[in-house]
Amino acid sequence: MAGRSLWVVRLASLLAVGFVVGSVEASPGDAHPLYRTCVKECQNTGIIGSNIISNCQSQENHGTSAGSSWYTQEPLYMHWKQQNCKTDCRYYCMIRREEERHLGGLSPVKYHGKWPFKRVSVFQEPLSAALSALNLLTHFTGWLLFFLQVNYRLPLRPQTKRTYYEFTGLWHIYAILSLNAWFWSTIFHTRDIDLTEKLDYSSAVAQLGYSLILTLLRTFNVKDEAGRVMFAAPILAFVTTHILYLNFYDLDYGWNMKVCVAMGVVHVVAWSIWAAMTHHPSRFKVWIVIFGGALAMLLEVYDFPPYKGYADAHSLWHASTIPLTYLWWTFVRDDAEFRTSTLVKKAK
C-alpha cells in the first residue's frame, strides 16, 4: 500500500511541475510586431485587407478604457450580443497571421495565452463549450439518479424518514457546485470576457475546494458535526480568501494553478490510500477514476494546437472527464447502497 501511495504522490508532483511550467509560458503570437500593427490599424480604420469590421465603424463599440467609470462601461448583454471592436480585430488579425504562418510552413502559436481557434457563430471555442455542456449534463444525470436512489429505492430511517447514508447532503452540495462550475465553463468557452473568465475560475476553485473537503470527510469516515467542522473550516477559509484574491486583487494564473494542483494532489493521495485500505465492493471504480484522471491531466500538461482550429488538448481533456464523471457517480450510488446495507444490518 505504501508503495502505491508513494507512486501516486510522485505522479501528482510530476503533473504539478508540468502545470507550473505551462502556466508561465509566453504567447509569441500577440508579441509579434505584425500582429500588433494589424490590431492597431484595424481599431483605427475598421478594415483588415478587404474585410470591414462593422463593430469598429461606431465609436460606441470600441472597448472603453480600463480607467473609465463603471457607468461608461459597455453593458454585459452588449458584450454577449456582439463582438466588440478590439475582440474582432484581435480575432481577424490572428486568423490572418496564422494563414501567413501556414503558407510559410510554420506551426500555430498562442495569442494572449490561447491557441488560435476558429469561431462558430457566437462560440469562440465551440468544441470546448459543447463538451463542457455535456459534462454539465453528465453531472446532472448522475445527481438525479443518486437523488432517486437514496430517497426512493433505498430504505429510510423509520423514525426520521431520512436516509441511512451519512453523506447524502454533502453529495447534493457537491453536485450543485459541479453544475455551477461546468455551467460557467460552458459560458466562458462560448464568450471569453473578464467577467466570464473570473466566474469560470472562481467556480472551478470552489468546486475543487469543496471536493477536497468531501474527500477528507468520506475517506476518514467523519460522521459527527464537530469533526466535520474541524476539517471543513480551514479549507473553506483558504478557498474563500483565494477566490477573493483572484477577483478583487490579482487574477494570477500561475498562483491559481499551484493552488489547484496542491488541492488536487491531496485529493488523489487521500482517495488512493482509502482505496488501497478499504474492502469496499466498488473500490476498483475509484482506482479507475484516479488513474484515468491522472492520464487525462497529461493533456493539460503536454498541450498542443487545435486540429483544424477546433480540437486542442484542453477540449480533449473536457471529453475525457465525461466518462470519468459518469463512473464517479456510479461509485457514489454504490457507496450509498453499501453504507445503507451495512447500517440496516446493524440496526436489526
Short mmCIF file of C-alpha atoms in Angstrom, two decimals:
data_model
loop_
_atom_site.label_atom_id
_atom_site.label_comp_id
_atom_site.label_asym_id
_atom_site.label_seq_id
_atom_site.Cartn_x
_atom_site.Cartn_y
_atom_site.Cartn_z
CA MET A 1 0.00 0.00 0.00
CA ALA A 2 2.78 2.43 0.92
CA GLY A 3 4.48 1.82 -2.43
CA ARG A 4 1.32 2.54 -4.38
CA SER A 5 0.60 5.69 -2.41
CA LEU A 6 4.17 6.92 -2.93
CA TRP A 7 3.83 6.32 -6.68
CA VAL A 8 0.63 8.38 -6.74
CA VAL A 9 2.36 11.25 -4.88
CA ARG A 10 5.24 11.19 -7.36
CA LEU A 11 2.84 11.21 -10.31
CA ALA A 12 0.88 14.11 -8.86
CA SER A 13 4.10 16.03 -8.21
CA LEU A 14 5.19 15.50 -11.81
CA LEU A 15 1.85 16.85 -13.02
CA ALA A 16 2.22 19.84 -10.72
CA VAL A 17 5.61 20.72 -12.20
CA GLY A 18 4.18 20.48 -15.69
CA PHE A 19 1.30 22.76 -14.76
CA VAL A 20 3.52 25.42 -13.25
CA VAL A 21 5.86 25.39 -16.23
CA GLY A 22 2.97 25.60 -18.65
CA SER A 23 1.30 28.44 -16.78
CA VAL A 24 4.20 30.86 -17.16
CA GLU A 25 4.73 30.20 -20.88
CA ALA A 26 4.57 33.36 -23.00
CA SER A 27 2.35 33.91 -26.04
CA PRO A 28 4.56 34.59 -29.07
CA GLY A 29 1.62 35.30 -31.39
CA ASP A 30 0.41 38.54 -29.77
CA ALA A 31 4.02 39.67 -29.19
CA HIS A 32 4.81 39.69 -32.91
CA PRO A 33 5.07 43.22 -34.42
CA LEU A 34 2.98 42.30 -37.49
CA TYR A 35 0.11 41.17 -35.30
CA ARG A 36 0.25 44.28 -33.10
CA THR A 37 0.38 46.55 -36.12
CA CYS A 38 -2.60 44.76 -37.64
CA VAL A 39 -4.70 45.15 -34.49
CA LYS A 40 -3.79 48.83 -34.13
CA GLU A 41 -4.65 49.65 -37.74
CA CYS A 42 -7.87 47.65 -37.54
CA GLN A 43 -9.05 49.54 -34.46
CA ASN A 44 -8.28 52.86 -36.15
CA THR A 45 -9.76 52.10 -39.58
CA GLY A 46 -12.12 49.16 -39.07
CA ILE A 47 -10.55 47.44 -42.08
CA ILE A 48 -8.37 44.33 -42.39
CA GLY A 49 -7.43 43.82 -46.03
CA SER A 50 -10.72 43.56 -47.91
CA ASN A 51 -12.71 42.84 -44.72
CA ILE A 52 -14.68 45.59 -42.99
CA ILE A 53 -15.08 45.14 -39.22
CA SER A 54 -18.56 46.51 -38.57
CA ASN A 55 -18.07 46.84 -34.81
CA CYS A 56 -15.24 49.30 -35.41
CA GLN A 57 -17.37 51.61 -37.55
CA SER A 58 -19.05 53.10 -34.46
CA GLN A 59 -17.15 54.73 -31.64
CA GLU A 60 -19.57 53.31 -29.08
CA ASN A 61 -18.44 49.80 -29.90
CA HIS A 62 -14.81 50.44 -29.06
CA GLY A 63 -13.75 48.90 -25.77
CA THR A 64 -13.70 51.55 -23.05
CA SER A 65 -10.52 52.29 -21.25
CA ALA A 66 -9.63 50.37 -18.11
CA GLY A 67 -9.76 53.52 -16.00
CA SER A 68 -13.17 54.72 -17.13
CA SER A 69 -16.12 54.95 -14.75
CA TRP A 70 -18.41 51.97 -14.26
CA TYR A 71 -21.36 53.73 -15.91
CA THR A 72 -19.40 54.24 -19.14
CA GLN A 73 -18.57 50.55 -19.50
CA GLU A 74 -20.37 48.58 -22.18
CA PRO A 75 -23.27 46.58 -20.67
CA LEU A 76 -22.78 42.83 -20.29
CA TYR A 77 -25.55 41.97 -22.76
CA MET A 78 -23.76 44.08 -25.39
CA HIS A 79 -20.57 42.12 -24.78
CA TRP A 80 -22.53 38.91 -25.28
CA LYS A 81 -24.66 40.01 -28.24
CA GLN A 82 -21.81 41.32 -30.38
CA GLN A 83 -18.08 41.08 -30.55
CA ASN A 84 -16.61 44.48 -29.78
CA CYS A 85 -14.05 46.21 -31.97
CA LYS A 86 -10.99 45.12 -30.01
CA THR A 87 -12.06 41.48 -29.89
CA ASP A 88 -12.95 41.37 -33.59
CA CYS A 89 -9.67 42.96 -34.60
CA ARG A 90 -7.70 40.52 -32.48
CA TYR A 91 -9.59 37.58 -33.97
CA TYR A 92 -9.27 38.53 -37.64
CA CYS A 93 -5.64 39.62 -37.25
CA MET A 94 -4.92 36.29 -35.58
CA ILE A 95 -6.56 34.40 -38.45
CA ARG A 96 -4.63 36.50 -40.94
CA ARG A 97 -1.31 35.89 -39.20
CA GLU A 98 -1.97 32.15 -38.94
CA GLU A 99 -2.74 31.97 -42.66
CA GLU A 100 0.59 33.70 -43.33
CA ARG A 101 2.40 31.33 -40.97
CA HIS A 102 0.74 28.32 -42.61
CA LEU A 103 1.87 29.46 -46.05
CA GLY A 104 5.38 29.83 -44.63
CA GLY A 105 5.30 26.28 -43.27
CA LEU A 106 5.17 27.40 -39.62
CA SER A 107 3.10 25.78 -36.89
CA PRO A 108 0.37 27.65 -34.95
CA VAL A 109 1.29 29.77 -31.93
CA LYS A 110 -0.71 31.12 -29.00
CA TYR A 111 -2.24 34.59 -28.86
CA HIS A 112 -2.98 36.16 -25.46
CA GLY A 113 -2.44 32.78 -23.81
CA LYS A 114 -4.77 30.87 -26.14
CA TRP A 115 -4.44 28.82 -29.28
CA PRO A 116 -5.96 30.24 -32.49
CA PHE A 117 -9.48 28.77 -32.53
CA LYS A 118 -11.99 29.20 -35.31
CA ARG A 119 -15.34 30.65 -34.28
CA VAL A 120 -18.69 29.05 -34.95
CA SER A 121 -21.41 31.71 -34.65
CA VAL A 122 -21.02 33.19 -31.13
CA PHE A 123 -18.89 30.27 -29.89
CA GLN A 124 -15.24 31.23 -29.56
CA GLU A 125 -14.19 27.68 -28.62
CA PRO A 126 -17.12 25.60 -29.93
CA LEU A 127 -15.80 22.13 -29.09
CA SER A 128 -14.78 23.00 -25.52
CA ALA A 129 -18.12 24.75 -24.98
CA ALA A 130 -20.08 21.73 -26.25
CA LEU A 131 -18.04 19.28 -24.15
CA SER A 132 -18.43 21.48 -21.06
CA ALA A 133 -22.20 21.35 -21.60
CA LEU A 134 -22.02 17.54 -21.87
CA ASN A 135 -20.08 17.41 -18.59
CA LEU A 136 -22.81 19.52 -17.01
CA LEU A 137 -25.45 17.12 -18.34
CA THR A 138 -23.50 14.09 -17.07
CA HIS A 139 -23.27 15.59 -13.58
CA PHE A 140 -26.97 16.42 -13.59
CA THR A 141 -27.92 12.89 -14.70
CA GLY A 142 -25.65 11.34 -12.07
CA TRP A 143 -27.05 13.59 -9.36
CA LEU A 144 -30.65 12.85 -10.38
CA LEU A 145 -30.06 9.08 -10.26
CA PHE A 146 -28.36 9.45 -6.86
CA PHE A 147 -31.28 11.51 -5.54
CA LEU A 148 -33.82 8.94 -6.72
CA GLN A 149 -31.80 6.09 -5.26
CA VAL A 150 -31.29 7.44 -1.74
CA ASN A 151 -34.82 8.83 -1.41
CA TYR A 152 -36.98 6.21 -3.17
CA ARG A 153 -35.03 2.99 -3.77
CA LEU A 154 -33.11 2.58 -0.54
CA PRO A 155 -34.77 2.23 2.88
CA LEU A 156 -35.14 5.32 5.07
CA ARG A 157 -34.72 5.59 8.82
CA PRO A 158 -38.13 4.70 10.32
CA GLN A 159 -38.09 7.42 12.99
CA THR A 160 -36.94 10.41 10.92
CA LYS A 161 -37.63 9.25 7.34
CA ARG A 162 -34.14 10.44 6.46
CA THR A 163 -31.56 8.45 4.51
CA TYR A 164 -29.27 6.00 6.25
CA TYR A 165 -26.37 7.22 4.13
CA GLU A 166 -24.45 9.76 6.21
CA PHE A 167 -23.04 11.71 3.27
CA THR A 168 -26.23 12.34 1.29
CA GLY A 169 -26.38 16.10 1.93
CA LEU A 170 -22.68 16.52 1.19
CA TRP A 171 -23.04 14.88 -2.22
CA HIS A 172 -26.00 17.13 -3.02
CA ILE A 173 -23.82 20.20 -2.38
CA TYR A 174 -21.06 18.64 -4.48
CA ALA A 175 -23.49 18.21 -7.36
CA ILE A 176 -24.70 21.81 -7.18
CA LEU A 177 -21.15 23.19 -7.17
CA SER A 178 -20.17 20.88 -10.05
CA LEU A 179 -23.16 22.01 -12.12
CA ASN A 180 -22.27 25.62 -11.42
CA ALA A 181 -18.61 25.07 -12.41
CA TRP A 182 -19.46 23.38 -15.71
CA PHE A 183 -22.13 25.95 -16.49
CA TRP A 184 -19.62 28.77 -16.26
CA SER A 185 -17.06 26.71 -18.14
CA THR A 186 -19.58 26.46 -20.98
CA ILE A 187 -20.22 30.21 -20.88
CA PHE A 188 -16.52 31.06 -20.71
CA HIS A 189 -15.62 28.91 -23.71
CA THR A 190 -18.54 30.45 -25.57
CA ARG A 191 -17.62 34.06 -24.82
CA ASP A 192 -14.35 34.97 -23.17
CA ILE A 193 -14.62 38.31 -21.35
CA ASP A 194 -13.24 39.37 -17.98
CA LEU A 195 -16.47 38.57 -16.13
CA THR A 196 -16.96 35.08 -17.59
CA GLU A 197 -13.27 34.29 -17.02
CA LYS A 198 -13.44 35.20 -13.33
CA LEU A 199 -16.71 33.31 -12.87
CA ASP A 200 -15.21 30.24 -14.55
CA TYR A 201 -12.04 30.31 -12.43
CA SER A 202 -13.91 31.07 -9.20
CA SER A 203 -16.47 28.31 -9.77
CA ALA A 204 -13.77 25.77 -10.57
CA VAL A 205 -11.79 26.65 -7.43
CA ALA A 206 -14.95 26.48 -5.28
CA GLN A 207 -15.83 23.07 -6.69
CA LEU A 208 -12.30 21.75 -6.22
CA GLY A 209 -12.07 23.10 -2.68
CA TYR A 210 -15.37 21.54 -1.67
CA SER A 211 -14.39 18.26 -3.37
CA LEU A 212 -11.31 18.22 -1.14
CA ILE A 213 -13.46 18.69 1.96
CA LEU A 214 -15.82 15.90 0.88
CA THR A 215 -12.87 13.65 0.05
CA LEU A 216 -11.38 14.04 3.53
CA LEU A 217 -14.73 13.57 5.26
CA ARG A 218 -15.53 10.41 3.30
CA THR A 219 -12.08 8.80 3.33
CA PHE A 220 -11.70 9.42 7.07
CA ASN A 221 -15.38 8.49 7.58
CA VAL A 222 -16.10 11.62 9.63
CA LYS A 223 -19.73 11.50 10.76
CA ASP A 224 -20.11 13.86 13.73
CA GLU A 225 -20.75 17.54 13.06
CA ALA A 226 -17.89 18.82 15.23
CA GLY A 227 -15.36 16.72 13.36
CA ARG A 228 -16.72 17.84 10.00
CA VAL A 229 -16.42 21.48 11.00
CA MET A 230 -12.81 20.95 12.08
CA PHE A 231 -11.97 19.52 8.64
CA ALA A 232 -14.01 21.99 6.61
CA ALA A 233 -13.39 25.34 8.35
CA PRO A 234 -9.71 25.90 7.41
CA ILE A 235 -10.24 24.73 3.82
CA LEU A 236 -13.32 26.92 3.40
CA ALA A 237 -11.44 29.92 4.79
CA PHE A 238 -8.50 29.35 2.45
CA VAL A 239 -10.63 28.77 -0.66
CA THR A 240 -12.79 31.82 0.06
CA THR A 241 -9.71 34.01 0.54
CA HIS A 242 -8.19 32.66 -2.66
CA ILE A 243 -11.34 33.40 -4.69
CA LEU A 244 -11.50 36.94 -3.30
CA TYR A 245 -7.81 37.40 -4.17
CA LEU A 246 -8.40 36.31 -7.77
CA ASN A 247 -11.44 38.52 -8.25
CA PHE A 248 -10.52 41.71 -6.43
CA TYR A 249 -6.72 41.82 -6.29
CA ASP A 250 -4.91 39.88 -8.99
CA LEU A 251 -6.06 37.12 -11.36
CA ASP A 252 -2.71 35.37 -11.09
CA TYR A 253 -2.89 32.31 -13.34
CA GLY A 254 0.36 30.79 -12.08
CA TRP A 255 -0.58 31.08 -8.41
CA ASN A 256 -4.08 29.77 -9.08
CA MET A 257 -2.63 26.75 -10.86
CA LYS A 258 -0.33 26.00 -7.92
CA VAL A 259 -3.26 26.18 -5.50
CA CYS A 260 -5.41 23.89 -7.66
CA VAL A 261 -2.60 21.38 -8.15
CA ALA A 262 -1.89 21.31 -4.39
CA MET A 263 -5.54 20.55 -3.62
CA GLY A 264 -5.62 18.00 -6.43
CA VAL A 265 -2.57 16.18 -5.03
CA VAL A 266 -4.19 15.85 -1.59
CA HIS A 267 -7.41 14.73 -3.26
CA VAL A 268 -5.66 11.97 -5.26
CA VAL A 269 -3.49 10.77 -2.37
CA ALA A 270 -6.45 10.57 0.06
CA TRP A 271 -8.63 8.51 -2.30
CA SER A 272 -5.66 6.30 -3.26
CA ILE A 273 -4.87 5.41 0.34
CA TRP A 274 -8.57 4.82 1.06
CA ALA A 275 -8.97 2.55 -1.99
CA ALA A 276 -5.85 0.60 -1.02
CA MET A 277 -7.02 0.00 2.55
CA THR A 278 -10.78 -0.50 2.19
CA HIS A 279 -12.73 -3.63 1.27
CA HIS A 280 -15.43 -1.56 -0.41
CA PRO A 281 -17.01 -3.57 -3.27
CA SER A 282 -16.66 -0.64 -5.70
CA ARG A 283 -13.12 0.42 -4.83
CA PHE A 284 -11.98 -0.52 -8.34
CA LYS A 285 -14.06 2.38 -9.69
CA VAL A 286 -12.10 4.77 -7.50
CA TRP A 287 -8.85 3.40 -8.93
CA ILE A 288 -10.13 3.81 -12.49
CA VAL A 289 -11.15 7.43 -11.85
CA ILE A 290 -7.82 8.20 -10.13
CA PHE A 291 -5.59 6.80 -12.86
CA GLY A 292 -7.92 7.84 -15.67
CA GLY A 293 -7.96 11.38 -14.29
CA ALA A 294 -4.15 11.40 -13.93
CA LEU A 295 -3.73 10.31 -17.55
CA ALA A 296 -6.29 12.86 -18.70
CA MET A 297 -4.39 15.64 -16.92
CA LEU A 298 -1.40 14.88 -19.14
CA LEU A 299 -3.43 16.53 -21.90
CA GLU A 300 -3.27 19.76 -19.89
CA VAL A 301 0.47 19.41 -19.30
CA TYR A 302 1.52 18.42 -22.82
CA ASP A 303 -0.51 20.99 -24.71
CA PHE A 304 -0.84 21.04 -28.50
CA PRO A 305 -2.52 23.39 -31.01
CA PRO A 306 -6.12 22.82 -32.15
CA TYR A 307 -6.61 20.39 -35.01
CA LYS A 308 -8.33 22.21 -37.89
CA GLY A 309 -8.78 25.13 -35.49
CA TYR A 310 -11.21 23.28 -33.17
CA ALA A 311 -9.84 20.31 -31.16
CA ASP A 312 -6.93 21.09 -28.84
CA ALA A 313 -5.58 19.28 -25.77
CA HIS A 314 -7.88 21.18 -23.41
CA SER A 315 -11.01 20.23 -25.34
CA LEU A 316 -9.90 16.58 -25.33
CA TRP A 317 -9.47 16.85 -21.55
CA HIS A 318 -13.08 18.01 -21.37
CA ALA A 319 -14.04 14.95 -23.42
CA SER A 320 -12.13 12.59 -21.12
CA THR A 321 -13.89 13.86 -18.00
CA ILE A 322 -17.33 12.84 -19.30
CA PRO A 323 -16.93 9.04 -18.86
CA LEU A 324 -14.96 9.59 -15.63
CA THR A 325 -17.81 11.71 -14.24
CA TYR A 326 -20.35 9.03 -15.16
CA LEU A 327 -18.24 6.34 -13.45
CA TRP A 328 -17.72 8.55 -10.39
CA TRP A 329 -21.46 8.99 -9.86
CA THR A 330 -21.97 5.22 -10.17
CA PHE A 331 -19.42 4.85 -7.34
CA VAL A 332 -21.34 7.39 -5.25
CA ARG A 333 -24.55 5.40 -5.74
CA ASP A 334 -22.72 2.16 -4.92
CA ASP A 335 -21.30 3.76 -1.79
CA ALA A 336 -24.76 4.89 -0.69
CA GLU A 337 -26.13 1.38 -1.21
CA PHE A 338 -23.18 -0.27 0.58
CA ARG A 339 -23.32 2.03 3.59
CA THR A 340 -27.12 1.78 3.81
CA SER A 341 -26.99 -2.03 3.71
CA THR A 342 -24.34 -2.07 6.44
CA LEU A 343 -26.28 0.28 8.71
CA VAL A 344 -29.58 -1.57 8.18
CA LYS A 345 -27.94 -4.85 9.18
CA LYS A 346 -26.53 -3.22 12.33
CA ALA A 347 -29.95 -1.78 13.20
CA LYS A 348 -31.50 -5.25 13.02
#
